[in-house]
mmCIF file of C-alpha atoms and ligand atoms in Angstrom:
data_model
loop_
_atom_site.group_PDB
_atom_site.id
_atom_site.type_symbol
_atom_site.label_atom_id
_atom_site.label_comp_id
_atom_site.label_asym_id
_atom_site.label_seq_id
_atom_site.Cartn_x
_atom_site.Cartn_y
_atom_site.Cartn_z
ATOM 1 C CA MET A 1 -37.493 -29.823 -4.917
ATOM 2 C CA PHE A 2 -34.058 -28.291 -4.332
ATOM 3 C CA THR A 3 -32.285 -28.301 -1.005
ATOM 4 C CA ALA A 4 -30.493 -25.222 0.364
ATOM 5 C CA ASN A 5 -26.921 -25.600 1.592
ATOM 6 C CA GLN A 6 -27.487 -27.230 4.971
ATOM 7 C CA ASP A 7 -24.121 -26.057 6.285
ATOM 8 C CA TYR A 8 -25.440 -22.483 6.347
ATOM 9 C CA LEU A 9 -28.304 -23.576 8.556
ATOM 10 C CA LYS A 10 -25.845 -24.740 11.192
ATOM 11 C CA LEU A 11 -24.687 -21.164 11.817
ATOM 12 C CA PRO A 12 -26.004 -19.921 15.137
ATOM 13 C CA GLY A 13 -28.217 -16.820 15.003
ATOM 14 C CA SER A 14 -27.217 -13.751 13.050
ATOM 15 C CA TYR A 15 -23.800 -12.256 12.455
ATOM 16 C CA LEU A 16 -22.524 -10.549 15.632
ATOM 17 C CA PHE A 17 -22.719 -6.991 14.334
ATOM 18 C CA SER A 18 -26.271 -7.465 13.028
ATOM 19 C CA THR A 19 -27.334 -8.388 16.571
ATOM 20 C CA VAL A 20 -25.527 -5.337 17.991
ATOM 21 C CA ALA A 21 -27.281 -3.100 15.433
ATOM 22 C CA LYS A 22 -30.676 -4.666 16.123
ATOM 23 C CA LYS A 23 -30.376 -4.166 19.889
ATOM 24 C CA THR A 24 -29.098 -0.602 19.457
ATOM 25 C CA ASN A 25 -31.954 0.304 17.103
ATOM 26 C CA ALA A 26 -34.513 -1.129 19.510
ATOM 27 C CA PHE A 27 -33.019 1.011 22.305
ATOM 28 C CA ILE A 28 -33.104 4.139 20.145
ATOM 29 C CA ALA A 29 -36.725 3.483 19.183
ATOM 30 C CA ALA A 30 -37.621 3.264 22.875
ATOM 31 C CA HIS A 31 -35.434 6.262 23.856
ATOM 32 C CA PRO A 32 -35.413 8.672 20.904
ATOM 33 C CA GLU A 33 -33.877 11.415 23.047
ATOM 34 C CA ALA A 34 -30.749 9.364 23.900
ATOM 35 C CA LYS A 35 -27.470 10.655 22.463
ATOM 36 C CA ILE A 36 -25.834 7.398 21.492
ATOM 37 C CA ILE A 37 -22.046 7.109 21.152
ATOM 38 C CA ARG A 38 -21.024 4.192 18.947
ATOM 39 C CA LEU A 39 -17.783 2.544 19.941
ATOM 40 C CA GLY A 40 -18.966 -0.836 18.707
ATOM 41 C CA ILE A 41 -18.370 -1.676 15.075
ATOM 42 C CA GLY A 42 -14.797 -1.181 13.906
ATOM 43 C CA ASP A 43 -15.542 1.354 11.212
ATOM 44 C CA VAL A 44 -13.424 4.421 10.558
ATOM 45 C CA THR A 45 -14.879 7.922 10.837
ATOM 46 C CA GLN A 46 -12.229 10.280 9.434
ATOM 47 C CA PRO A 47 -12.511 11.348 5.785
ATOM 48 C CA LEU A 48 -10.127 9.905 3.213
ATOM 49 C CA PRO A 49 -6.657 11.478 3.043
ATOM 50 C CA PRO A 50 -6.369 14.329 0.469
ATOM 51 C CA ALA A 51 -3.799 12.368 -1.586
ATOM 52 C CA VAL A 52 -6.366 9.570 -1.989
ATOM 53 C CA ILE A 53 -9.155 11.999 -2.950
ATOM 54 C CA SER A 54 -6.916 13.628 -5.528
ATOM 55 C CA ALA A 55 -5.975 10.243 -7.043
ATOM 56 C CA LEU A 56 -9.652 9.307 -7.209
ATOM 57 C CA HIS A 57 -10.513 12.543 -9.042
ATOM 58 C CA SER A 58 -7.729 12.044 -11.592
ATOM 59 C CA ALA A 59 -8.683 8.420 -12.178
ATOM 60 C CA VAL A 60 -12.337 9.374 -12.640
ATOM 61 C CA ASP A 61 -11.376 12.086 -15.140
ATOM 62 C CA GLU A 62 -9.386 9.518 -17.132
ATOM 63 C CA GLN A 63 -12.639 7.605 -17.646
ATOM 64 C CA ALA A 64 -14.095 10.497 -19.683
ATOM 65 C CA ASN A 65 -11.434 10.093 -22.350
ATOM 66 C CA SER A 66 -11.401 7.149 -24.743
ATOM 67 C CA ALA A 67 -7.569 7.097 -24.686
ATOM 68 C CA THR A 68 -7.443 6.560 -20.931
ATOM 69 C CA PHE A 69 -10.765 4.848 -20.274
ATOM 70 C CA ARG A 70 -10.458 1.484 -18.470
ATOM 71 C CA GLY A 71 -12.839 -1.432 -18.680
ATOM 72 C CA TYR A 72 -12.368 -4.665 -16.747
ATOM 73 C CA ALA A 73 -9.364 -4.502 -14.455
ATOM 74 C CA PRO A 74 -6.811 -7.339 -14.598
ATOM 75 C CA ASP A 75 -8.322 -9.838 -12.166
ATOM 76 C CA LEU A 76 -5.120 -10.178 -10.130
ATOM 77 C CA GLY A 77 -4.664 -6.395 -9.863
ATOM 78 C CA TYR A 78 -2.948 -3.604 -11.794
ATOM 79 C CA ASP A 79 0.843 -3.862 -11.898
ATOM 80 C CA PHE A 80 1.265 -0.318 -10.539
ATOM 81 C CA LEU A 81 -0.499 -1.261 -7.280
ATOM 82 C CA ARG A 82 1.022 -4.727 -6.941
ATOM 83 C CA ALA A 83 4.482 -3.169 -7.366
ATOM 84 C CA ALA A 84 3.780 -0.418 -4.807
ATOM 85 C CA ILE A 85 2.610 -2.975 -2.240
ATOM 86 C CA ALA A 86 5.558 -5.292 -2.892
ATOM 87 C CA GLN A 87 8.087 -2.493 -2.583
ATOM 88 C CA THR A 88 6.674 -0.568 0.363
ATOM 89 C CA ASP A 89 4.959 -3.159 2.526
ATOM 90 C CA TYR A 90 7.433 -5.958 1.914
ATOM 91 C CA GLN A 91 10.773 -5.316 0.229
ATOM 92 C CA ALA A 92 11.402 -2.116 2.214
ATOM 93 C CA ARG A 93 10.922 -4.217 5.371
ATOM 94 C CA GLY A 94 13.349 -6.842 4.157
ATOM 95 C CA CYS A 95 10.594 -9.310 3.162
ATOM 96 C CA GLN A 96 11.168 -11.255 -0.021
ATOM 97 C CA ILE A 97 7.792 -10.798 -1.671
ATOM 98 C CA GLU A 98 7.438 -10.099 -5.390
ATOM 99 C CA ALA A 99 4.664 -8.102 -7.067
ATOM 100 C CA ASP A 100 3.286 -11.194 -8.818
ATOM 101 C CA GLU A 101 2.737 -12.878 -5.447
ATOM 102 C CA ILE A 102 0.224 -10.156 -4.513
ATOM 103 C CA PHE A 103 -3.431 -10.562 -5.454
ATOM 104 C CA VAL A 104 -5.440 -7.346 -5.274
ATOM 105 C CA SER A 105 -9.009 -7.675 -4.010
ATOM 106 C CA ASP A 106 -11.916 -5.719 -2.591
ATOM 107 C CA GLY A 107 -10.839 -6.316 1.005
ATOM 108 C CA ALA A 108 -9.658 -8.733 3.635
ATOM 109 C CA LYS A 109 -13.119 -9.834 4.747
ATOM 110 C CA SER A 110 -13.913 -11.518 1.456
ATOM 111 C CA ASP A 111 -10.384 -12.902 1.070
ATOM 112 C CA SER A 112 -10.346 -14.261 4.627
ATOM 113 C CA ALA A 113 -13.659 -15.972 3.913
ATOM 114 C CA ASN A 114 -12.760 -17.206 0.428
ATOM 115 C CA ILE A 115 -9.205 -18.425 0.963
ATOM 116 C CA GLN A 116 -10.424 -21.675 2.549
ATOM 117 C CA GLU A 117 -11.820 -22.706 -0.848
ATOM 118 C CA ILE A 118 -8.364 -23.737 -2.051
ATOM 119 C CA PHE A 119 -8.033 -26.318 0.738
ATOM 120 C CA GLU A 120 -9.590 -29.771 1.018
ATOM 121 C CA LYS A 121 -12.781 -30.033 2.998
ATOM 122 C CA ASP A 122 -11.201 -32.315 5.600
ATOM 123 C CA CYS A 123 -8.518 -29.748 6.512
ATOM 124 C CA ARG A 124 -8.695 -28.950 10.207
ATOM 125 C CA ILE A 125 -8.666 -25.279 11.175
ATOM 126 C CA ALA A 126 -7.232 -23.726 14.331
ATOM 127 C CA VAL A 127 -8.389 -20.305 15.448
ATOM 128 C CA CYS A 128 -7.554 -17.925 18.228
ATOM 129 C CA ASP A 129 -10.375 -17.639 20.725
ATOM 130 C CA PRO A 130 -11.673 -14.904 20.732
ATOM 131 C CA VAL A 131 -11.338 -14.017 17.064
ATOM 132 C CA TYR A 132 -12.810 -12.120 14.095
ATOM 133 C CA PRO A 133 -15.948 -14.246 13.472
ATOM 134 C CA VAL A 134 -15.539 -14.525 9.684
ATOM 135 C CA TYR A 135 -12.803 -17.191 9.891
ATOM 136 C CA VAL A 136 -14.989 -19.764 11.627
ATOM 137 C CA ASP A 137 -18.276 -18.837 9.939
ATOM 138 C CA SER A 138 -16.831 -19.133 6.443
ATOM 139 C CA ASN A 139 -15.504 -22.591 7.302
ATOM 140 C CA VAL A 140 -18.915 -23.541 8.682
ATOM 141 C CA MET A 141 -20.448 -22.517 5.348
ATOM 142 C CA ALA A 142 -17.892 -24.753 3.630
ATOM 143 C CA GLY A 143 -18.897 -27.740 5.764
ATOM 144 C CA ARG A 144 -15.498 -28.066 7.421
ATOM 145 C CA THR A 145 -16.280 -27.515 11.089
ATOM 146 C CA GLY A 146 -18.272 -30.541 12.302
ATOM 147 C CA GLU A 147 -21.119 -30.224 14.784
ATOM 148 C CA TYR A 148 -22.037 -27.201 16.865
ATOM 149 C CA ASP A 149 -22.199 -27.450 20.647
ATOM 150 C CA ALA A 150 -24.657 -24.710 21.566
ATOM 151 C CA GLN A 151 -23.755 -24.923 25.252
ATOM 152 C CA ALA A 152 -20.025 -24.458 24.724
ATOM 153 C CA GLU A 153 -20.522 -22.371 21.544
ATOM 154 C CA THR A 154 -17.820 -24.397 19.799
ATOM 155 C CA TRP A 155 -17.559 -26.578 16.692
ATOM 156 C CA SER A 156 -16.382 -30.169 17.073
ATOM 157 C CA ASN A 157 -13.840 -29.996 14.249
ATOM 158 C CA VAL A 158 -12.306 -26.622 15.092
ATOM 159 C CA ILE A 159 -9.235 -26.298 17.269
ATOM 160 C CA TYR A 160 -9.752 -23.340 19.593
ATOM 161 C CA MET A 161 -6.625 -21.678 20.951
ATOM 162 C CA PRO A 162 -7.688 -19.712 24.047
ATOM 163 C CA CYS A 163 -6.181 -16.232 24.221
ATOM 164 C CA THR A 164 -6.726 -15.207 27.795
ATOM 165 C CA GLN A 165 -5.462 -12.733 30.330
ATOM 166 C CA GLU A 166 -3.099 -15.467 31.576
ATOM 167 C CA THR A 167 -1.507 -15.910 28.129
ATOM 168 C CA GLY A 168 -1.345 -12.160 27.430
ATOM 169 C CA PHE A 169 -4.131 -12.775 24.894
ATOM 170 C CA ALA A 170 -1.734 -14.722 22.665
ATOM 171 C CA PRO A 171 -2.374 -18.343 21.666
ATOM 172 C CA GLU A 172 -0.299 -21.343 22.776
ATOM 173 C CA LEU A 173 0.807 -23.885 20.175
ATOM 174 C CA PRO A 174 -2.120 -26.324 19.841
ATOM 175 C CA GLU A 175 -1.953 -29.882 21.172
ATOM 176 C CA GLN A 176 -3.792 -31.299 18.158
ATOM 177 C CA THR A 177 -2.166 -30.672 14.798
ATOM 178 C CA PRO A 178 -4.103 -28.294 12.533
ATOM 179 C CA ASP A 179 -3.861 -27.898 8.749
ATOM 180 C CA LEU A 180 -4.830 -24.226 8.649
ATOM 181 C CA ILE A 181 -3.982 -21.773 11.406
ATOM 182 C CA TYR A 182 -5.658 -18.368 11.448
ATOM 183 C CA LEU A 183 -3.585 -15.709 13.193
ATOM 184 C CA CYS A 184 -4.398 -12.018 13.398
ATOM 185 C CA PHE A 185 -1.924 -9.618 15.033
ATOM 186 C CA PRO A 186 -2.552 -6.908 16.068
ATOM 187 C CA ASN A 187 -5.665 -8.765 17.037
ATOM 188 C CA ASN A 188 -9.302 -8.022 16.627
ATOM 189 C CA PRO A 189 -10.888 -8.032 19.212
ATOM 190 C CA THR A 190 -8.282 -8.136 22.005
ATOM 191 C CA GLY A 191 -5.852 -5.602 20.536
ATOM 192 C CA ALA A 192 -2.972 -7.927 21.457
ATOM 193 C CA ALA A 193 0.169 -8.018 19.333
ATOM 194 C CA VAL A 194 3.049 -10.507 19.321
ATOM 195 C CA LYS A 195 6.777 -9.894 19.153
ATOM 196 C CA LYS A 196 8.797 -11.188 16.239
ATOM 197 C CA ALA A 197 10.336 -14.088 18.201
ATOM 198 C CA GLU A 198 6.855 -15.301 19.119
ATOM 199 C CA LEU A 199 5.606 -15.145 15.531
ATOM 200 C CA GLN A 200 8.775 -16.943 14.435
ATOM 201 C CA ARG A 201 7.810 -19.775 16.797
ATOM 202 C CA TRP A 202 4.519 -20.131 14.878
ATOM 203 C CA VAL A 203 6.271 -20.085 11.514
ATOM 204 C CA ASP A 204 8.699 -22.772 12.677
ATOM 205 C CA TYR A 205 5.819 -24.834 14.044
ATOM 206 C CA ALA A 206 3.780 -24.549 10.819
ATOM 207 C CA ASN A 207 6.759 -25.557 8.714
ATOM 208 C CA LYS A 208 7.423 -28.497 11.034
ATOM 209 C CA VAL A 209 3.872 -29.904 11.030
ATOM 210 C CA GLY A 210 3.040 -28.952 7.425
ATOM 211 C CA ALA A 211 0.330 -26.412 8.260
ATOM 212 C CA VAL A 212 -0.516 -23.121 6.553
ATOM 213 C CA ILE A 213 -0.799 -19.923 8.574
ATOM 214 C CA ILE A 214 -3.384 -17.462 7.294
ATOM 215 C CA PHE A 215 -2.034 -14.240 8.758
ATOM 216 C CA ASP A 216 -4.419 -11.304 8.887
ATOM 217 C CA SER A 217 -2.486 -8.036 9.010
ATOM 218 C CA ALA A 218 -5.519 -5.735 8.757
ATOM 219 C CA TYR A 219 -4.271 -3.621 11.683
ATOM 220 C CA GLU A 220 -0.535 -3.496 11.032
ATOM 221 C CA ALA A 221 -0.543 0.298 10.586
ATOM 222 C CA TYR A 222 -1.468 0.628 14.271
ATOM 223 C CA ILE A 223 1.686 -1.031 15.569
ATOM 224 C CA SER A 224 3.565 1.425 17.762
ATOM 225 C CA GLU A 225 6.046 -0.830 19.555
ATOM 226 C CA GLU A 226 9.437 -1.916 18.288
ATOM 227 C CA ASP A 227 9.970 -5.573 17.487
ATOM 228 C CA VAL A 228 6.317 -6.231 16.650
ATOM 229 C CA PRO A 229 6.281 -7.543 13.068
ATOM 230 C CA HIS A 230 4.169 -5.720 10.475
ATOM 231 C CA SER A 231 4.206 -8.783 8.245
ATOM 232 C CA ILE A 232 4.637 -12.492 8.858
ATOM 233 C CA TYR A 233 7.235 -12.509 6.066
ATOM 234 C CA GLU A 234 9.591 -10.724 8.455
ATOM 235 C CA CYS A 235 9.989 -14.218 9.939
ATOM 236 C CA GLU A 236 12.395 -16.658 8.378
ATOM 237 C CA GLY A 237 10.709 -19.513 6.537
ATOM 238 C CA ALA A 238 7.304 -17.829 6.223
ATOM 239 C CA ARG A 239 7.382 -18.122 2.429
ATOM 240 C CA THR A 240 6.814 -21.868 2.715
ATOM 241 C CA CYS A 241 3.980 -21.755 5.254
ATOM 242 C CA ALA A 242 2.119 -18.436 5.249
ATOM 243 C CA ILE A 243 -0.534 -16.543 3.359
ATOM 244 C CA GLU A 244 -1.013 -12.902 4.378
ATOM 245 C CA LEU A 245 -4.201 -10.861 4.165
ATOM 246 C CA ARG A 246 -3.848 -7.094 3.801
ATOM 247 C CA SER A 247 -6.518 -4.445 4.004
ATOM 248 C CA PHE A 248 -6.663 -0.744 3.147
ATOM 249 C CA SER A 249 -9.751 -0.362 5.368
ATOM 250 C CA LYS A 250 -8.248 0.359 8.759
ATOM 251 C CA ASN A 251 -4.780 1.208 7.443
ATOM 252 C CA ALA A 252 -6.000 3.998 5.154
ATOM 253 C CA GLY A 253 -9.716 4.584 5.760
ATOM 254 C CA PHE A 254 -10.999 2.520 2.798
ATOM 255 C CA THR A 255 -13.872 0.729 4.587
ATOM 256 C CA GLY A 256 -16.327 2.257 2.115
ATOM 257 C CA LEU A 257 -14.019 2.456 -0.884
ATOM 258 C CA ARG A 258 -13.012 -1.255 -0.594
ATOM 259 C CA LEU A 259 -9.484 -2.467 -1.330
ATOM 260 C CA GLY A 260 -7.294 -5.259 -0.026
ATOM 261 C CA ALA A 261 -4.655 -7.712 -1.131
ATOM 262 C CA THR A 262 -3.630 -11.251 -0.354
ATOM 263 C CA VAL A 263 -0.088 -12.556 -0.592
ATOM 264 C CA VAL A 264 0.430 -16.151 -1.650
ATOM 265 C CA PRO A 265 4.160 -16.892 -2.054
ATOM 266 C CA LYS A 266 5.139 -19.198 -4.882
ATOM 267 C CA ASP A 267 7.092 -21.411 -2.454
ATOM 268 C CA LEU A 268 3.942 -22.382 -0.559
ATOM 269 C CA LYS A 269 3.091 -25.942 -1.595
ATOM 270 C CA ASP A 270 0.942 -28.756 -0.240
ATOM 271 C CA ARG A 271 2.148 -32.287 0.593
ATOM 272 C CA ASN A 272 1.933 -33.241 -3.114
ATOM 273 C CA GLY A 273 3.875 -30.217 -4.299
ATOM 274 C CA VAL A 274 0.800 -28.321 -5.496
ATOM 275 C CA ALA A 275 1.493 -24.564 -5.360
ATOM 276 C CA LEU A 276 -1.295 -22.590 -3.680
ATOM 277 C CA HIS A 277 -0.302 -19.542 -5.743
ATOM 278 C CA GLY A 278 -1.667 -21.181 -8.890
ATOM 279 C CA LEU A 279 -4.868 -22.282 -7.187
ATOM 280 C CA TRP A 280 -5.604 -18.828 -5.797
ATOM 281 C CA ALA A 281 -4.851 -17.249 -9.177
ATOM 282 C CA ARG A 282 -7.294 -19.691 -10.786
ATOM 283 C CA ARG A 283 -9.934 -19.013 -8.155
ATOM 284 C CA HIS A 284 -9.467 -15.242 -8.395
ATOM 285 C CA GLY A 285 -9.629 -15.329 -12.190
ATOM 286 C CA THR A 286 -12.797 -17.395 -12.179
ATOM 287 C CA LYS A 287 -14.781 -15.711 -9.432
ATOM 288 C CA TYR A 288 -13.515 -12.142 -9.364
ATOM 289 C CA ASN A 289 -13.335 -9.384 -11.956
ATOM 290 C CA GLY A 290 -10.853 -7.133 -10.231
ATOM 291 C CA ALA A 291 -11.008 -4.113 -7.931
ATOM 292 C CA PRO A 292 -12.013 -0.918 -9.805
ATOM 293 C CA TYR A 293 -9.241 1.021 -11.552
ATOM 294 C CA ILE A 294 -10.081 4.243 -9.723
ATOM 295 C CA VAL A 295 -9.882 2.472 -6.365
ATOM 296 C CA GLN A 296 -6.557 0.862 -7.217
ATOM 297 C CA ARG A 297 -5.208 4.315 -8.158
ATOM 298 C CA ALA A 298 -6.461 5.525 -4.771
ATOM 299 C CA GLY A 299 -4.602 2.615 -3.187
ATOM 300 C CA GLU A 300 -1.434 3.548 -5.056
ATOM 301 C CA ALA A 301 -1.715 7.087 -3.655
ATOM 302 C CA CYS A 302 -1.394 5.669 -0.133
ATOM 303 C CA TYR A 303 2.221 4.842 -0.979
ATOM 304 C CA SER A 304 3.224 8.332 -2.143
ATOM 305 C CA GLU A 305 5.209 10.441 0.284
ATOM 306 C CA GLU A 306 2.283 12.744 1.027
ATOM 307 C CA GLY A 307 -0.171 9.824 1.177
ATOM 308 C CA ARG A 308 1.974 8.064 3.750
ATOM 309 C CA ALA A 309 2.290 11.187 5.873
ATOM 310 C CA GLN A 310 -1.469 11.802 5.776
ATOM 311 C CA ILE A 311 -2.250 8.203 6.681
ATOM 312 C CA ALA A 312 0.205 8.292 9.577
ATOM 313 C CA GLN A 313 -1.587 11.368 10.852
ATOM 314 C CA MET A 314 -4.967 9.658 10.551
ATOM 315 C CA VAL A 315 -3.780 6.550 12.393
ATOM 316 C CA GLY A 316 -2.198 8.826 15.010
ATOM 317 C CA ARG A 317 -5.570 10.463 15.693
ATOM 318 C CA TYR A 318 -7.239 7.102 16.284
ATOM 319 C CA MET A 319 -4.374 6.000 18.490
ATOM 320 C CA LYS A 320 -4.756 9.159 20.562
ATOM 321 C CA ASN A 321 -8.356 8.024 21.216
ATOM 322 C CA ALA A 322 -7.133 4.498 21.978
ATOM 323 C CA GLY A 323 -4.648 5.784 24.542
ATOM 324 C CA TYR A 324 -7.273 8.023 26.113
ATOM 325 C CA ILE A 325 -9.865 5.241 26.384
ATOM 326 C CA ARG A 326 -7.369 2.733 27.735
ATOM 327 C CA GLU A 327 -5.874 5.070 30.341
ATOM 328 C CA SER A 328 -9.299 6.353 31.408
ATOM 329 C CA LEU A 329 -10.663 2.838 31.940
ATOM 330 C CA LEU A 330 -7.587 1.840 33.904
ATOM 331 C CA SER A 331 -7.913 4.930 36.074
ATOM 332 C CA PHE A 332 -11.593 4.084 36.752
ATOM 333 C CA GLY A 333 -10.479 0.662 38.007
ATOM 334 C CA TYR A 334 -11.400 -1.409 34.946
ATOM 335 C CA GLU A 335 -9.098 -4.153 33.720
ATOM 336 C CA ALA A 336 -8.301 -2.902 30.223
ATOM 337 C CA PHE A 337 -5.976 -4.251 27.519
ATOM 338 C CA GLY A 338 -4.971 -3.449 23.943
ATOM 339 C CA GLY A 339 -4.988 0.082 22.590
ATOM 340 C CA VAL A 340 -1.190 0.216 22.251
ATOM 341 C CA ASN A 341 -0.622 -1.500 18.887
ATOM 342 C CA SER A 342 -4.265 -1.529 17.952
ATOM 343 C CA PRO A 343 -7.380 0.659 17.783
ATOM 344 C CA TYR A 344 -9.232 -1.839 20.011
ATOM 345 C CA ILE A 345 -9.522 -1.751 23.781
ATOM 346 C CA TRP A 346 -10.509 -5.011 25.426
ATOM 347 C CA LEU A 347 -11.909 -4.738 28.909
ATOM 348 C CA LYS A 348 -13.218 -7.072 31.543
ATOM 349 C CA ALA A 349 -16.915 -6.569 32.227
ATOM 350 C CA PRO A 350 -17.227 -5.356 35.826
ATOM 351 C CA LYS A 351 -18.975 -7.159 38.698
ATOM 352 C CA GLY A 352 -18.881 -10.540 36.962
ATOM 353 C CA MET A 353 -21.361 -9.410 34.299
ATOM 354 C CA THR A 354 -21.545 -11.416 31.101
ATOM 355 C CA SER A 355 -20.553 -9.642 27.905
ATOM 356 C CA TRP A 356 -24.165 -9.134 26.812
ATOM 357 C CA GLU A 357 -25.224 -7.999 30.299
ATOM 358 C CA PHE A 358 -22.544 -5.314 30.150
ATOM 359 C CA PHE A 359 -23.614 -4.400 26.615
ATOM 360 C CA ASP A 360 -27.158 -3.737 27.860
ATOM 361 C CA TYR A 361 -25.952 -1.970 30.989
ATOM 362 C CA LEU A 362 -23.627 0.351 29.092
ATOM 363 C CA LEU A 363 -26.267 1.135 26.494
ATOM 364 C CA GLU A 364 -28.873 1.904 29.112
ATOM 365 C CA HIS A 365 -26.757 3.802 31.635
ATOM 366 C CA ALA A 366 -24.177 5.528 29.431
ATOM 367 C CA ASN A 367 -25.830 5.351 25.990
ATOM 368 C CA VAL A 368 -22.552 3.921 24.704
ATOM 369 C CA VAL A 369 -22.500 1.026 22.242
ATOM 370 C CA GLY A 370 -19.667 -1.495 22.421
ATOM 371 C CA THR A 371 -19.240 -5.069 21.283
ATOM 372 C CA PRO A 372 -19.748 -8.062 23.584
ATOM 373 C CA GLY A 373 -16.596 -10.162 23.785
ATOM 374 C CA SER A 374 -18.527 -13.432 23.790
ATOM 375 C CA GLY A 375 -19.501 -12.741 20.174
ATOM 376 C CA PHE A 376 -15.878 -13.383 19.199
ATOM 377 C CA GLY A 377 -15.617 -16.812 20.804
ATOM 378 C CA PRO A 378 -16.146 -18.625 24.098
ATOM 379 C CA SER A 379 -13.013 -17.173 25.742
ATOM 380 C CA GLY A 380 -14.397 -13.693 25.024
ATOM 381 C CA GLU A 381 -17.167 -14.190 27.594
ATOM 382 C CA HIS A 382 -17.062 -11.565 30.367
ATOM 383 C CA TYR A 383 -15.025 -9.248 28.113
ATOM 384 C CA PHE A 384 -16.030 -6.287 26.022
ATOM 385 C CA ARG A 385 -14.531 -4.436 23.052
ATOM 386 C CA LEU A 386 -14.456 -0.682 22.531
ATOM 387 C CA THR A 387 -13.024 0.912 19.412
ATOM 388 C CA ALA A 388 -10.960 4.055 19.036
ATOM 389 C CA PHE A 389 -12.455 4.835 15.625
ATOM 390 C CA GLY A 390 -14.777 7.573 16.898
ATOM 391 C CA THR A 391 -13.892 11.225 17.279
ATOM 392 C CA TYR A 392 -11.723 12.403 20.168
ATOM 393 C CA GLU A 393 -14.677 14.385 21.539
ATOM 394 C CA ASN A 394 -16.886 11.291 21.535
ATOM 395 C CA SER A 395 -14.155 9.176 23.121
ATOM 396 C CA VAL A 396 -13.826 11.752 25.910
ATOM 397 C CA GLU A 397 -17.596 12.019 26.358
ATOM 398 C CA ALA A 398 -17.965 8.215 26.419
ATOM 399 C CA MET A 399 -15.343 7.952 29.151
ATOM 400 C CA LYS A 400 -17.029 10.711 31.134
ATOM 401 C CA ARG A 401 -20.295 8.791 31.009
ATOM 402 C CA ILE A 402 -18.626 5.497 31.936
ATOM 403 C CA GLN A 403 -16.925 7.148 34.890
ATOM 404 C CA ALA A 404 -20.266 8.566 36.052
ATOM 405 C CA MET A 405 -22.094 5.258 35.557
ATOM 406 C CA ALA A 406 -22.993 3.642 38.871
ATOM 407 C CA LEU A 407 -22.078 -0.036 39.032
HETATM 408 N N1 PLP B 501 -9.781 -8.745 9.178
HETATM 409 C C1 PLP B 501 -10.018 -8.327 10.417
HETATM 410 C C2 PLP B 501 -9.296 -8.942 11.546
HETATM 411 C C3 PLP B 501 -10.961 -7.322 10.657
HETATM 412 O O1 PLP B 501 -11.208 -6.926 11.908
HETATM 413 C C4 PLP B 501 -11.657 -6.769 9.574
HETATM 414 C C5 PLP B 501 -12.685 -5.734 9.767
HETATM 415 O O2 PLP B 501 -13.119 -5.387 10.802
HETATM 416 C C6 PLP B 501 -11.365 -7.232 8.303
HETATM 417 C C7 PLP B 501 -10.429 -8.222 8.134
HETATM 418 C C8 PLP B 501 -12.126 -6.698 7.138
HETATM 419 O O3 PLP B 501 -11.318 -5.980 6.299
HETATM 420 P P1 PLP B 501 -11.868 -5.360 4.951
HETATM 421 O O4 PLP B 501 -12.622 -4.134 5.275
HETATM 422 O O5 PLP B 501 -10.619 -5.140 4.149
HETATM 423 O O6 PLP B 501 -12.746 -6.374 4.287
#
């Protein structure tokens, strides 16, 4: 009789957002009259920019003609998109990244989960705490994380880097030396961002100890402050120590369309001189058949002049919500963070409530759904995440209800 992968069985409970959905649905079933406002899952709500829609239509029409029909896409991505990303996201920012160092994919979630496959099983990971849960869970599935301590909600072989109010929600350099360091700035869930000098410190550290930084830039379009890097390759020396994950989901509204890219510079080599670029190309070619042509054309449209203007407008609308939510919470006396370089607002649960207690309280008394901070890691306990991805009207209504909610 076969045996299922036992590493999967070590994962505690269900994925965070499945639990949020289950609890919300149970509440709705019991209170069908409730007008729920969802500020929980980080999903966009605005329609795709017109430039993207127009590119999709044209690319679809091409498929009706045998001269322009496309079958399998090149598994590493079409040159037109790889070139647009290299030029606009990197070279225009002074980053030395070439088109053939960019691997197009269906999004940053799958890449962030799959990238660990090109590293040995005994590599030690370091993660920010709290953090996007996929980084740890995918390493659990790969059998890299040791034993789970249910009390502490930590894995024995994972280095947790607490990101707390005291540290401005940024991690300190770890005492134990990791092999892989996951960094995500602007951060999900705390909304924190780091200045260039701070990120440079991480690049210097990784180069010194021989670690790889997996830098998730899914929210870079939301950066509003000067001197906050949009890419880790703005730092000197990042080509020899960093992989960067990019996503069109939050940057351009592609959560349903699906498109992302991962950058693996050719200079990034392990202790034996093995280039990770070749390994990721081999992995991609074996396990992935390429993002659809029509979607890659839609991605290309994000880099046109009109596409960029429309996306900036879209991001601006979400950031207006973020500012409103943040300022409202502060004025009600909540401790609230983020929302300046990020669509996430991170708040302290009032009256010493745990994250899940506040989740239930908010759902019951304000009919607002958020995300419990403890679901992102032990240091997230007593915190709570709200997103700015709803409509302005819903953001205003949610704040009105929170203000009216007796504590
Ligand atoms: N990375 C982070 C930090 C995220 O928060 C998310 C989605 O919420 C993703 C990646 C997923 O990106 P994608 O939709 O491109 O898979």
